[in-house]
């Protein structure tokens, strides 16, 4: 068996007093980055077209805050419904019953492939294909029906589009978490007399959460940013509220900075919460 060679200090050299070698290229790169950062900061502060007084005036505008609240509400609804849908989709793919497996696999493939913007526009214009939404016996009589355009509003189309899109991605995240749990854990749970449902809820799912939580947090942030797409269907989210104001005042850049500022605040806050959840579910791995 070969032994790795050991580094021996030259005679007369005290290793304890050795200093790190100076790397001039790192210093040069650091100075260049510092100069570029200072130049960018000077450009942002001194350029009057950024309209910082306008930014300050509209930062806490009631319409902007209502739009921010709508974006957060859509994010929470889409993530909650999408997570529940994703769990059921993955349970269906793991069930072993072929028709259910195929149906869930087709769903995940289709809704992961179609961009969310296309889905939002499609659901908003569902009345073109289906003028009325019926309720009755399949291929039989209809008991009651409603006009599609009165049921599928901007809010309904946004919730449906974001939820269906998010359900497909959450199914893949849940799948990764479940497959990360060693199969011996399931066998041990069954040997202890647990049913399949108890094994999943009490043994598999708690261990899978360590893998599920990090990408779920990133997906939550992604959905929050994706809510800006609902502005194309006249949904009064943060971006739409900003657009309404700058279409009236023509102060495009300052109002976009307001939107960027709020997105930054919310995303940074969510990132801190995500790290806390990761530390909580990863306690046994540290």
PDB file of C-alpha atoms in Angstrom:
ATOM      1  CA  UNK A   1       0.000   0.000   0.000  1.00  0.00           C
ATOM      2  CA  UNK A   2       1.446   3.368  -1.046  1.00  0.00           C
ATOM      3  CA  UNK A   3       1.772   6.162   1.497  1.00  0.00           C
ATOM      4  CA  UNK A   4       1.209   9.799   0.547  1.00  0.00           C
ATOM      5  CA  UNK A   5       4.433  11.816   0.766  1.00  0.00           C
ATOM      6  CA  UNK A   6       4.604  14.309   3.620  1.00  0.00           C
ATOM      7  CA  UNK A   7       5.713  17.890   3.120  1.00  0.00           C
ATOM      8  CA  UNK A   8       8.780  18.708   5.198  1.00  0.00           C
ATOM      9  CA  UNK A   9       9.732  22.292   5.915  1.00  0.00           C
ATOM     10  CA  UNK A  10      13.279  23.330   4.908  1.00  0.00           C
ATOM     11  CA  UNK A  11      15.838  23.470   7.695  1.00  0.00           C
ATOM     12  CA  UNK A  12      15.765  26.685   9.704  1.00  0.00           C
ATOM     13  CA  UNK A  13      12.170  27.588   8.693  1.00  0.00           C
ATOM     14  CA  UNK A  14       9.533  27.893  11.453  1.00  0.00           C
ATOM     15  CA  UNK A  15       6.198  26.731  10.004  1.00  0.00           C
ATOM     16  CA  UNK A  16       4.250  28.440  12.792  1.00  0.00           C
ATOM     17  CA  UNK A  17       5.520  31.862  11.708  1.00  0.00           C
ATOM     18  CA  UNK A  18       4.961  31.286   7.978  1.00  0.00           C
ATOM     19  CA  UNK A  19       2.812  33.850   6.173  1.00  0.00           C
ATOM     20  CA  UNK A  20       0.533  33.299   3.175  1.00  0.00           C
ATOM     21  CA  UNK A  21       2.079  34.001  -0.181  1.00  0.00           C
ATOM     22  CA  UNK A  22       1.117  37.314  -1.760  1.00  0.00           C
ATOM     23  CA  UNK A  23      -0.921  36.865  -4.944  1.00  0.00           C
ATOM     24  CA  UNK A  24      -0.822  40.119  -6.947  1.00  0.00           C
ATOM     25  CA  UNK A  25      -3.427  39.028  -9.500  1.00  0.00           C
ATOM     26  CA  UNK A  26      -6.034  38.739  -6.738  1.00  0.00           C
ATOM     27  CA  UNK A  27      -5.268  42.240  -5.548  1.00  0.00           C
ATOM     28  CA  UNK A  28      -5.515  43.573  -9.098  1.00  0.00           C
ATOM     29  CA  UNK A  29      -8.861  41.827  -9.617  1.00  0.00           C
ATOM     30  CA  UNK A  30     -10.145  43.175  -6.299  1.00  0.00           C
ATOM     31  CA  UNK A  31      -9.157  46.732  -7.183  1.00  0.00           C
ATOM     32  CA  UNK A  32     -10.770  46.470 -10.620  1.00  0.00           C
ATOM     33  CA  UNK A  33     -14.027  45.173  -9.114  1.00  0.00           C
ATOM     34  CA  UNK A  34     -13.984  47.943  -6.502  1.00  0.00           C
ATOM     35  CA  UNK A  35     -13.511  50.603  -9.174  1.00  0.00           C
ATOM     36  CA  UNK A  36     -16.333  49.169 -11.310  1.00  0.00           C
ATOM     37  CA  UNK A  37     -18.629  49.027  -8.267  1.00  0.00           C
ATOM     38  CA  UNK A  38     -17.827  52.644  -7.383  1.00  0.00           C
ATOM     39  CA  UNK A  39     -18.467  53.730 -10.972  1.00  0.00           C
ATOM     40  CA  UNK A  40     -21.825  51.938 -11.034  1.00  0.00           C
ATOM     41  CA  UNK A  41     -22.839  53.453  -7.666  1.00  0.00           C
ATOM     42  CA  UNK A  42     -21.886  56.925  -8.920  1.00  0.00           C
ATOM     43  CA  UNK A  43     -23.936  56.371 -12.093  1.00  0.00           C
ATOM     44  CA  UNK A  44     -26.994  55.269 -10.098  1.00  0.00           C
ATOM     45  CA  UNK A  45     -26.792  58.115  -7.592  1.00  0.00           C
ATOM     46  CA  UNK A  46     -25.999  60.991  -9.971  1.00  0.00           C
ATOM     47  CA  UNK A  47     -28.180  60.068 -12.959  1.00  0.00           C
ATOM     48  CA  UNK A  48     -31.375  62.152 -12.614  1.00  0.00           C
ATOM     49  CA  UNK A  49     -33.309  59.814 -14.926  1.00  0.00           C
ATOM     50  CA  UNK A  50     -33.558  57.234 -12.146  1.00  0.00           C
ATOM     51  CA  UNK A  51     -35.974  59.636 -10.452  1.00  0.00           C
ATOM     52  CA  UNK A  52     -35.221  58.784  -6.830  1.00  0.00           C
ATOM     53  CA  UNK A  53     -37.720  61.376  -5.484  1.00  0.00           C
ATOM     54  CA  UNK A  54     -40.413  59.644  -7.561  1.00  0.00           C
ATOM     55  CA  UNK A  55     -39.312  56.277  -6.181  1.00  0.00           C
ATOM     56  CA  UNK A  56     -39.655  57.567  -2.640  1.00  0.00           C
ATOM     57  CA  UNK A  57     -43.082  59.044  -3.376  1.00  0.00           C
ATOM     58  CA  UNK A  58     -44.548  55.810  -4.780  1.00  0.00           C
ATOM     59  CA  UNK A  59     -42.705  53.234  -2.677  1.00  0.00           C
ATOM     60  CA  UNK A  60     -45.510  53.064  -0.088  1.00  0.00           C
ATOM     61  CA  UNK A  61     -48.340  54.105  -2.364  1.00  0.00           C
ATOM     62  CA  UNK A  62     -51.581  52.279  -1.400  1.00  0.00           C
ATOM     63  CA  UNK A  63     -52.054  50.934  -4.922  1.00  0.00           C
ATOM     64  CA  UNK A  64     -48.510  49.536  -4.933  1.00  0.00           C
ATOM     65  CA  UNK A  65     -49.026  47.915  -1.532  1.00  0.00           C
ATOM     66  CA  UNK A  66     -52.326  46.376  -2.667  1.00  0.00           C
ATOM     67  CA  UNK A  67     -50.581  44.976  -5.721  1.00  0.00           C
ATOM     68  CA  UNK A  68     -47.831  43.551  -3.526  1.00  0.00           C
ATOM     69  CA  UNK A  69     -50.447  41.936  -1.287  1.00  0.00           C
ATOM     70  CA  UNK A  70     -52.140  40.369  -4.310  1.00  0.00           C
ATOM     71  CA  UNK A  71     -48.797  38.969  -5.517  1.00  0.00           C
ATOM     72  CA  UNK A  72     -48.157  37.417  -2.102  1.00  0.00           C
ATOM     73  CA  UNK A  73     -51.706  36.033  -1.949  1.00  0.00           C
ATOM     74  CA  UNK A  74     -51.378  34.424  -5.378  1.00  0.00           C
ATOM     75  CA  UNK A  75     -48.019  32.952  -4.379  1.00  0.00           C
ATOM     76  CA  UNK A  76     -49.397  31.388  -1.185  1.00  0.00           C
ATOM     77  CA  UNK A  77     -52.494  29.996  -2.912  1.00  0.00           C
ATOM     78  CA  UNK A  78     -50.522  28.571  -5.832  1.00  0.00           C
ATOM     79  CA  UNK A  79     -47.900  26.996  -3.553  1.00  0.00           C
ATOM     80  CA  UNK A  80     -50.413  25.460  -1.124  1.00  0.00           C
ATOM     81  CA  UNK A  81     -52.666  24.039  -3.841  1.00  0.00           C
ATOM     82  CA  UNK A  82     -49.713  23.113  -6.040  1.00  0.00           C
ATOM     83  CA  UNK A  83     -47.951  21.304  -3.187  1.00  0.00           C
ATOM     84  CA  UNK A  84     -51.067  19.284  -2.347  1.00  0.00           C
ATOM     85  CA  UNK A  85     -51.554  18.481  -6.028  1.00  0.00           C
ATOM     86  CA  UNK A  86     -47.889  17.535  -6.387  1.00  0.00           C
ATOM     87  CA  UNK A  87     -48.051  15.114  -3.448  1.00  0.00           C
ATOM     88  CA  UNK A  88     -51.120  13.376  -4.896  1.00  0.00           C
ATOM     89  CA  UNK A  89     -49.530  13.238  -8.342  1.00  0.00           C
ATOM     90  CA  UNK A  90     -46.412  11.608  -6.961  1.00  0.00           C
ATOM     91  CA  UNK A  91     -48.409   9.165  -4.844  1.00  0.00           C
ATOM     92  CA  UNK A  92     -50.274   8.268  -8.012  1.00  0.00           C
ATOM     93  CA  UNK A  93     -47.021   7.656  -9.877  1.00  0.00           C
ATOM     94  CA  UNK A  94     -45.789   5.458  -7.028  1.00  0.00           C
ATOM     95  CA  UNK A  95     -49.065   3.547  -6.678  1.00  0.00           C
ATOM     96  CA  UNK A  96     -48.186   0.863  -9.228  1.00  0.00           C
ATOM     97  CA  UNK A  97     -51.681   1.032 -10.791  1.00  0.00           C
ATOM     98  CA  UNK A  98     -50.847   1.518 -14.461  1.00  0.00           C
ATOM     99  CA  UNK A  99     -53.711   3.833 -15.570  1.00  0.00           C
ATOM    100  CA  UNK A 100     -53.077   6.173 -12.632  1.00  0.00           C
ATOM    101  CA  UNK A 101     -49.307   6.075 -13.212  1.00  0.00           C
ATOM    102  CA  UNK A 102     -49.739   6.936 -16.887  1.00  0.00           C
ATOM    103  CA  UNK A 103     -52.246   9.712 -16.182  1.00  0.00           C
ATOM    104  CA  UNK A 104     -50.000  11.358 -13.569  1.00  0.00           C
ATOM    105  CA  UNK A 105     -46.918  11.012 -15.780  1.00  0.00           C
ATOM    106  CA  UNK A 106     -48.711  12.610 -18.747  1.00  0.00           C
ATOM    107  CA  UNK A 107     -49.929  15.455 -16.526  1.00  0.00           C
ATOM    108  CA  UNK A 108     -46.451  16.219 -15.182  1.00  0.00           C
ATOM    109  CA  UNK A 109     -44.916  16.048 -18.655  1.00  0.00           C
ATOM    110  CA  UNK A 110     -47.521  18.330 -20.247  1.00  0.00           C
ATOM    111  CA  UNK A 111     -47.703  21.021 -17.573  1.00  0.00           C
ATOM    112  CA  UNK A 112     -43.934  21.155 -17.120  1.00  0.00           C
ATOM    113  CA  UNK A 113     -43.489  21.627 -20.863  1.00  0.00           C
ATOM    114  CA  UNK A 114     -45.972  24.473 -21.419  1.00  0.00           C
ATOM    115  CA  UNK A 115     -44.722  27.912 -20.251  1.00  0.00           C
ATOM    116  CA  UNK A 116     -46.819  29.428 -17.440  1.00  0.00           C
ATOM    117  CA  UNK A 117     -47.522  32.555 -19.497  1.00  0.00           C
ATOM    118  CA  UNK A 118     -49.166  30.431 -22.200  1.00  0.00           C
ATOM    119  CA  UNK A 119     -51.222  28.610 -19.561  1.00  0.00           C
ATOM    120  CA  UNK A 120     -52.438  31.866 -18.029  1.00  0.00           C
ATOM    121  CA  UNK A 121     -53.564  33.236 -21.388  1.00  0.00           C
ATOM    122  CA  UNK A 122     -55.228  29.919 -22.261  1.00  0.00           C
ATOM    123  CA  UNK A 123     -57.269  29.703 -19.054  1.00  0.00           C
ATOM    124  CA  UNK A 124     -58.229  33.374 -19.286  1.00  0.00           C
ATOM    125  CA  UNK A 125     -59.645  32.714 -22.782  1.00  0.00           C
ATOM    126  CA  UNK A 126     -61.311  29.414 -21.913  1.00  0.00           C
ATOM    127  CA  UNK A 127     -64.697  30.917 -22.807  1.00  0.00           C
ATOM    128  CA  UNK A 128     -63.703  30.788 -26.497  1.00  0.00           C
ATOM    129  CA  UNK A 129     -63.647  26.964 -26.366  1.00  0.00           C
ATOM    130  CA  UNK A 130     -66.304  26.431 -23.695  1.00  0.00           C
ATOM    131  CA  UNK A 131     -68.940  29.206 -23.605  1.00  0.00           C
ATOM    132  CA  UNK A 132     -70.683  27.631 -20.595  1.00  0.00           C
ATOM    133  CA  UNK A 133     -69.396  25.366 -17.811  1.00  0.00           C
ATOM    134  CA  UNK A 134     -71.890  22.477 -17.432  1.00  0.00           C
ATOM    135  CA  UNK A 135     -72.650  20.256 -14.459  1.00  0.00           C
ATOM    136  CA  UNK A 136     -74.404  16.976 -15.156  1.00  0.00           C
ATOM    137  CA  UNK A 137     -73.960  13.379 -16.244  1.00  0.00           C
ATOM    138  CA  UNK A 138     -71.014  12.709 -18.614  1.00  0.00           C
ATOM    139  CA  UNK A 139     -72.365  12.227 -22.149  1.00  0.00           C
ATOM    140  CA  UNK A 140     -75.836  12.736 -20.647  1.00  0.00           C
ATOM    141  CA  UNK A 141     -78.163  15.527 -19.533  1.00  0.00           C
ATOM    142  CA  UNK A 142     -76.866  18.790 -18.058  1.00  0.00           C
ATOM    143  CA  UNK A 143     -78.434  19.858 -14.786  1.00  0.00           C
ATOM    144  CA  UNK A 144     -77.018  23.358 -14.520  1.00  0.00           C
ATOM    145  CA  UNK A 145     -74.442  25.513 -16.308  1.00  0.00           C
ATOM    146  CA  UNK A 146     -72.722  28.862 -15.833  1.00  0.00           C
ATOM    147  CA  UNK A 147     -71.245  31.362 -18.332  1.00  0.00           C
ATOM    148  CA  UNK A 148     -67.518  30.655 -18.530  1.00  0.00           C
ATOM    149  CA  UNK A 149     -66.512  34.316 -18.676  1.00  0.00           C
ATOM    150  CA  UNK A 150     -68.309  34.998 -15.395  1.00  0.00           C
ATOM    151  CA  UNK A 151     -66.607  32.048 -13.657  1.00  0.00           C
ATOM    152  CA  UNK A 152     -63.099  32.363 -15.104  1.00  0.00           C
ATOM    153  CA  UNK A 153     -62.117  35.854 -13.983  1.00  0.00           C
ATOM    154  CA  UNK A 154     -58.567  37.183 -13.925  1.00  0.00           C
ATOM    155  CA  UNK A 155     -58.110  35.877 -10.383  1.00  0.00           C
ATOM    156  CA  UNK A 156     -59.542  32.438 -11.213  1.00  0.00           C
ATOM    157  CA  UNK A 157     -57.411  32.114 -14.347  1.00  0.00           C
ATOM    158  CA  UNK A 158     -54.294  33.150 -12.400  1.00  0.00           C
ATOM    159  CA  UNK A 159     -54.957  30.644  -9.604  1.00  0.00           C
ATOM    160  CA  UNK A 160     -55.711  27.805 -12.029  1.00  0.00           C
ATOM    161  CA  UNK A 161     -52.732  28.489 -14.275  1.00  0.00           C
ATOM    162  CA  UNK A 162     -50.184  28.911 -11.483  1.00  0.00           C
ATOM    163  CA  UNK A 163     -51.521  25.964  -9.464  1.00  0.00           C
ATOM    164  CA  UNK A 164     -51.519  23.488 -12.353  1.00  0.00           C
ATOM    165  CA  UNK A 165     -48.044  24.583 -13.393  1.00  0.00           C
ATOM    166  CA  UNK A 166     -46.727  24.431  -9.847  1.00  0.00           C
ATOM    167  CA  UNK A 167     -48.305  21.027  -9.163  1.00  0.00           C
ATOM    168  CA  UNK A 168     -46.210  19.471 -11.932  1.00  0.00           C
ATOM    169  CA  UNK A 169     -42.971  20.883 -10.515  1.00  0.00           C
ATOM    170  CA  UNK A 170     -43.839  19.992  -6.933  1.00  0.00           C
ATOM    171  CA  UNK A 171     -44.500  16.401  -8.024  1.00  0.00           C
ATOM    172  CA  UNK A 172     -40.893  16.190  -9.234  1.00  0.00           C
ATOM    173  CA  UNK A 173     -39.602  17.750  -6.005  1.00  0.00           C
ATOM    174  CA  UNK A 174     -41.598  15.312  -3.868  1.00  0.00           C
ATOM    175  CA  UNK A 175     -40.383  12.454  -6.064  1.00  0.00           C
ATOM    176  CA  UNK A 176     -36.753  13.441  -5.471  1.00  0.00           C
ATOM    177  CA  UNK A 177     -37.335  13.591  -1.708  1.00  0.00           C
ATOM    178  CA  UNK A 178     -39.064  10.198  -1.530  1.00  0.00           C
ATOM    179  CA  UNK A 179     -36.453   8.461  -3.651  1.00  0.00           C
ATOM    180  CA  UNK A 180     -33.712   9.917  -1.419  1.00  0.00           C
ATOM    181  CA  UNK A 181     -35.025   7.853   1.540  1.00  0.00           C
ATOM    182  CA  UNK A 182     -33.355   4.470   1.773  1.00  0.00           C
ATOM    183  CA  UNK A 183     -35.666   1.562   0.952  1.00  0.00           C
ATOM    184  CA  UNK A 184     -34.619  -0.178   4.158  1.00  0.00           C
ATOM    185  CA  UNK A 185     -36.523   2.469   6.116  1.00  0.00           C
ATOM    186  CA  UNK A 186     -39.784   1.345   4.516  1.00  0.00           C
ATOM    187  CA  UNK A 187     -38.978  -2.311   5.128  1.00  0.00           C
ATOM    188  CA  UNK A 188     -38.182  -1.595   8.784  1.00  0.00           C
ATOM    189  CA  UNK A 189     -41.448   0.298   9.208  1.00  0.00           C
ATOM    190  CA  UNK A 190     -43.454  -2.530   7.681  1.00  0.00           C
ATOM    191  CA  UNK A 191     -41.611  -5.038   9.889  1.00  0.00           C
ATOM    192  CA  UNK A 192     -42.728  -3.029  12.922  1.00  0.00           C
ATOM    193  CA  UNK A 193     -46.356  -3.432  11.845  1.00  0.00           C
ATOM    194  CA  UNK A 194     -46.907  -0.056  10.192  1.00  0.00           C
ATOM    195  CA  UNK A 195     -49.373   0.103   7.324  1.00  0.00           C
ATOM    196  CA  UNK A 196     -48.298   1.583   3.978  1.00  0.00           C
ATOM    197  CA  UNK A 197     -49.915   4.909   4.867  1.00  0.00           C
ATOM    198  CA  UNK A 198     -48.324   4.993   8.332  1.00  0.00           C
ATOM    199  CA  UNK A 199     -44.943   4.105   6.853  1.00  0.00           C
ATOM    200  CA  UNK A 200     -45.194   6.989   4.428  1.00  0.00           C
ATOM    201  CA  UNK A 201     -46.489   9.573   6.914  1.00  0.00           C
ATOM    202  CA  UNK A 202     -44.362   8.652   9.957  1.00  0.00           C
ATOM    203  CA  UNK A 203     -41.153   7.306   8.421  1.00  0.00           C
ATOM    204  CA  UNK A 204     -40.655   8.255   4.784  1.00  0.00           C
ATOM    205  CA  UNK A 205     -42.091  11.777   4.631  1.00  0.00           C
ATOM    206  CA  UNK A 206     -40.208  13.223   7.669  1.00  0.00           C
ATOM    207  CA  UNK A 207     -36.903  12.023   6.205  1.00  0.00           C
ATOM    208  CA  UNK A 208     -37.840  13.179   2.714  1.00  0.00           C
ATOM    209  CA  UNK A 209     -38.536  16.703   3.980  1.00  0.00           C
ATOM    210  CA  UNK A 210     -34.791  17.277   4.334  1.00  0.00           C
ATOM    211  CA  UNK A 211     -34.532  16.960   0.545  1.00  0.00           C
ATOM    212  CA  UNK A 212     -37.928  18.509  -0.278  1.00  0.00           C
ATOM    213  CA  UNK A 213     -37.629  21.756   1.698  1.00  0.00           C
ATOM    214  CA  UNK A 214     -34.669  23.460  -0.074  1.00  0.00           C
ATOM    215  CA  UNK A 215     -36.065  23.204  -3.630  1.00  0.00           C
ATOM    216  CA  UNK A 216     -39.562  23.995  -2.335  1.00  0.00           C
ATOM    217  CA  UNK A 217     -38.277  27.243  -0.844  1.00  0.00           C
ATOM    218  CA  UNK A 218     -36.617  28.103  -4.136  1.00  0.00           C
ATOM    219  CA  UNK A 219     -39.833  27.224  -5.968  1.00  0.00           C
ATOM    220  CA  UNK A 220     -41.826  29.495  -3.638  1.00  0.00           C
ATOM    221  CA  UNK A 221     -39.526  32.383  -4.542  1.00  0.00           C
ATOM    222  CA  UNK A 222     -39.807  31.447  -8.206  1.00  0.00           C
ATOM    223  CA  UNK A 223     -43.607  31.501  -8.030  1.00  0.00           C
ATOM    224  CA  UNK A 224     -43.525  34.916  -6.361  1.00  0.00           C
ATOM    225  CA  UNK A 225     -41.487  36.304  -9.247  1.00  0.00           C
ATOM    226  CA  UNK A 226     -43.678  34.410 -11.704  1.00  0.00           C
ATOM    227  CA  UNK A 227     -46.788  36.191 -10.463  1.00  0.00           C
ATOM    228  CA  UNK A 228     -45.618  39.178 -12.518  1.00  0.00           C
ATOM    229  CA  UNK A 229     -46.886  37.217 -15.545  1.00  0.00           C
ATOM    230  CA  UNK A 230     -50.499  37.661 -14.440  1.00  0.00           C
ATOM    231  CA  UNK A 231     -50.268  41.325 -15.457  1.00  0.00           C
ATOM    232  CA  UNK A 232     -50.928  40.202 -19.057  1.00  0.00           C
ATOM    233  CA  UNK A 233     -54.460  39.122 -18.046  1.00  0.00           C
ATOM    234  CA  UNK A 234     -55.128  42.413 -16.209  1.00  0.00           C
ATOM    235  CA  UNK A 235     -54.617  40.925 -12.750  1.00  0.00           C
ATOM    236  CA  UNK A 236     -53.857  43.697 -10.254  1.00  0.00           C
ATOM    237  CA  UNK A 237     -50.564  42.330  -8.940  1.00  0.00           C
ATOM    238  CA  UNK A 238     -47.471  44.384  -8.114  1.00  0.00           C
ATOM    239  CA  UNK A 239     -46.245  44.755 -11.695  1.00  0.00           C
ATOM    240  CA  UNK A 240     -49.714  45.587 -13.026  1.00  0.00           C
ATOM    241  CA  UNK A 241     -50.174  48.259 -10.336  1.00  0.00           C
ATOM    242  CA  UNK A 242     -46.851  49.776 -11.339  1.00  0.00           C
ATOM    243  CA  UNK A 243     -47.808  49.700 -15.021  1.00  0.00           C
ATOM    244  CA  UNK A 244     -51.107  51.451 -14.352  1.00  0.00           C
ATOM    245  CA  UNK A 245     -49.265  54.308 -12.648  1.00  0.00           C
ATOM    246  CA  UNK A 246     -46.471  54.766 -15.190  1.00  0.00           C
ATOM    247  CA  UNK A 247     -48.956  54.581 -18.092  1.00  0.00           C
ATOM    248  CA  UNK A 248     -50.533  57.662 -16.537  1.00  0.00           C
ATOM    249  CA  UNK A 249     -47.390  59.520 -15.437  1.00  0.00           C
ATOM    250  CA  UNK A 250     -44.864  58.216 -18.042  1.00  0.00           C
ATOM    251  CA  UNK A 251     -42.301  57.725 -15.246  1.00  0.00           C
ATOM    252  CA  UNK A 252     -41.396  54.213 -16.348  1.00  0.00           C
ATOM    253  CA  UNK A 253     -37.951  53.725 -14.820  1.00  0.00           C
ATOM    254  CA  UNK A 254     -38.719  55.059 -11.305  1.00  0.00           C
ATOM    255  CA  UNK A 255     -41.876  52.932 -11.063  1.00  0.00           C
ATOM    256  CA  UNK A 256     -40.003  49.826 -12.236  1.00  0.00           C
ATOM    257  CA  UNK A 257     -37.402  50.524  -9.535  1.00  0.00           C
ATOM    258  CA  UNK A 258     -40.258  50.555  -6.997  1.00  0.00           C
ATOM    259  CA  UNK A 259     -41.343  47.104  -8.186  1.00  0.00           C
ATOM    260  CA  UNK A 260     -37.755  45.806  -8.108  1.00  0.00           C
ATOM    261  CA  UNK A 261     -37.279  47.163  -4.577  1.00  0.00           C
ATOM    262  CA  UNK A 262     -40.332  45.328  -3.238  1.00  0.00           C
ATOM    263  CA  UNK A 263     -39.415  42.106  -5.028  1.00  0.00           C
ATOM    264  CA  UNK A 264     -35.938  42.327  -3.479  1.00  0.00           C
ATOM    265  CA  UNK A 265     -37.309  42.899   0.020  1.00  0.00           C
ATOM    266  CA  UNK A 266     -39.741  39.992  -0.160  1.00  0.00           C
ATOM    267  CA  UNK A 267     -37.325  37.547  -1.821  1.00  0.00           C
ATOM    268  CA  UNK A 268     -34.525  38.306   0.667  1.00  0.00           C
ATOM    269  CA  UNK A 269     -36.958  37.821   3.574  1.00  0.00           C
ATOM    270  CA  UNK A 270     -38.148  34.511   2.124  1.00  0.00           C
ATOM    271  CA  UNK A 271     -34.543  33.401   1.622  1.00  0.00           C
ATOM    272  CA  UNK A 272     -33.843  33.867   5.345  1.00  0.00           C
ATOM    273  CA  UNK A 273     -36.935  31.828   6.187  1.00  0.00           C
ATOM    274  CA  UNK A 274     -35.841  29.113   3.769  1.00  0.00           C
ATOM    275  CA  UNK A 275     -32.445  28.816   5.466  1.00  0.00           C
ATOM    276  CA  UNK A 276     -34.096  28.450   8.874  1.00  0.00           C
ATOM    277  CA  UNK A 277     -36.295  25.635   7.550  1.00  0.00           C
ATOM    278  CA  UNK A 278     -33.279  23.933   6.001  1.00  0.00           C
ATOM    279  CA  UNK A 279     -31.441  24.040   9.330  1.00  0.00           C
ATOM    280  CA  UNK A 280     -34.517  22.665  11.113  1.00  0.00           C
ATOM    281  CA  UNK A 281     -35.018  19.679   8.820  1.00  0.00           C
ATOM    282  CA  UNK A 282     -31.291  19.026   8.432  1.00  0.00           C
ATOM    283  CA  UNK A 283     -30.472  18.844  12.137  1.00  0.00           C
ATOM    284  CA  UNK A 284     -29.702  15.120  12.029  1.00  0.00           C
ATOM    285  CA  UNK A 285     -27.242  15.570   9.159  1.00  0.00           C
ATOM    286  CA  UNK A 286     -24.974  18.140  10.805  1.00  0.00           C
TER     287      UNK A 286
END
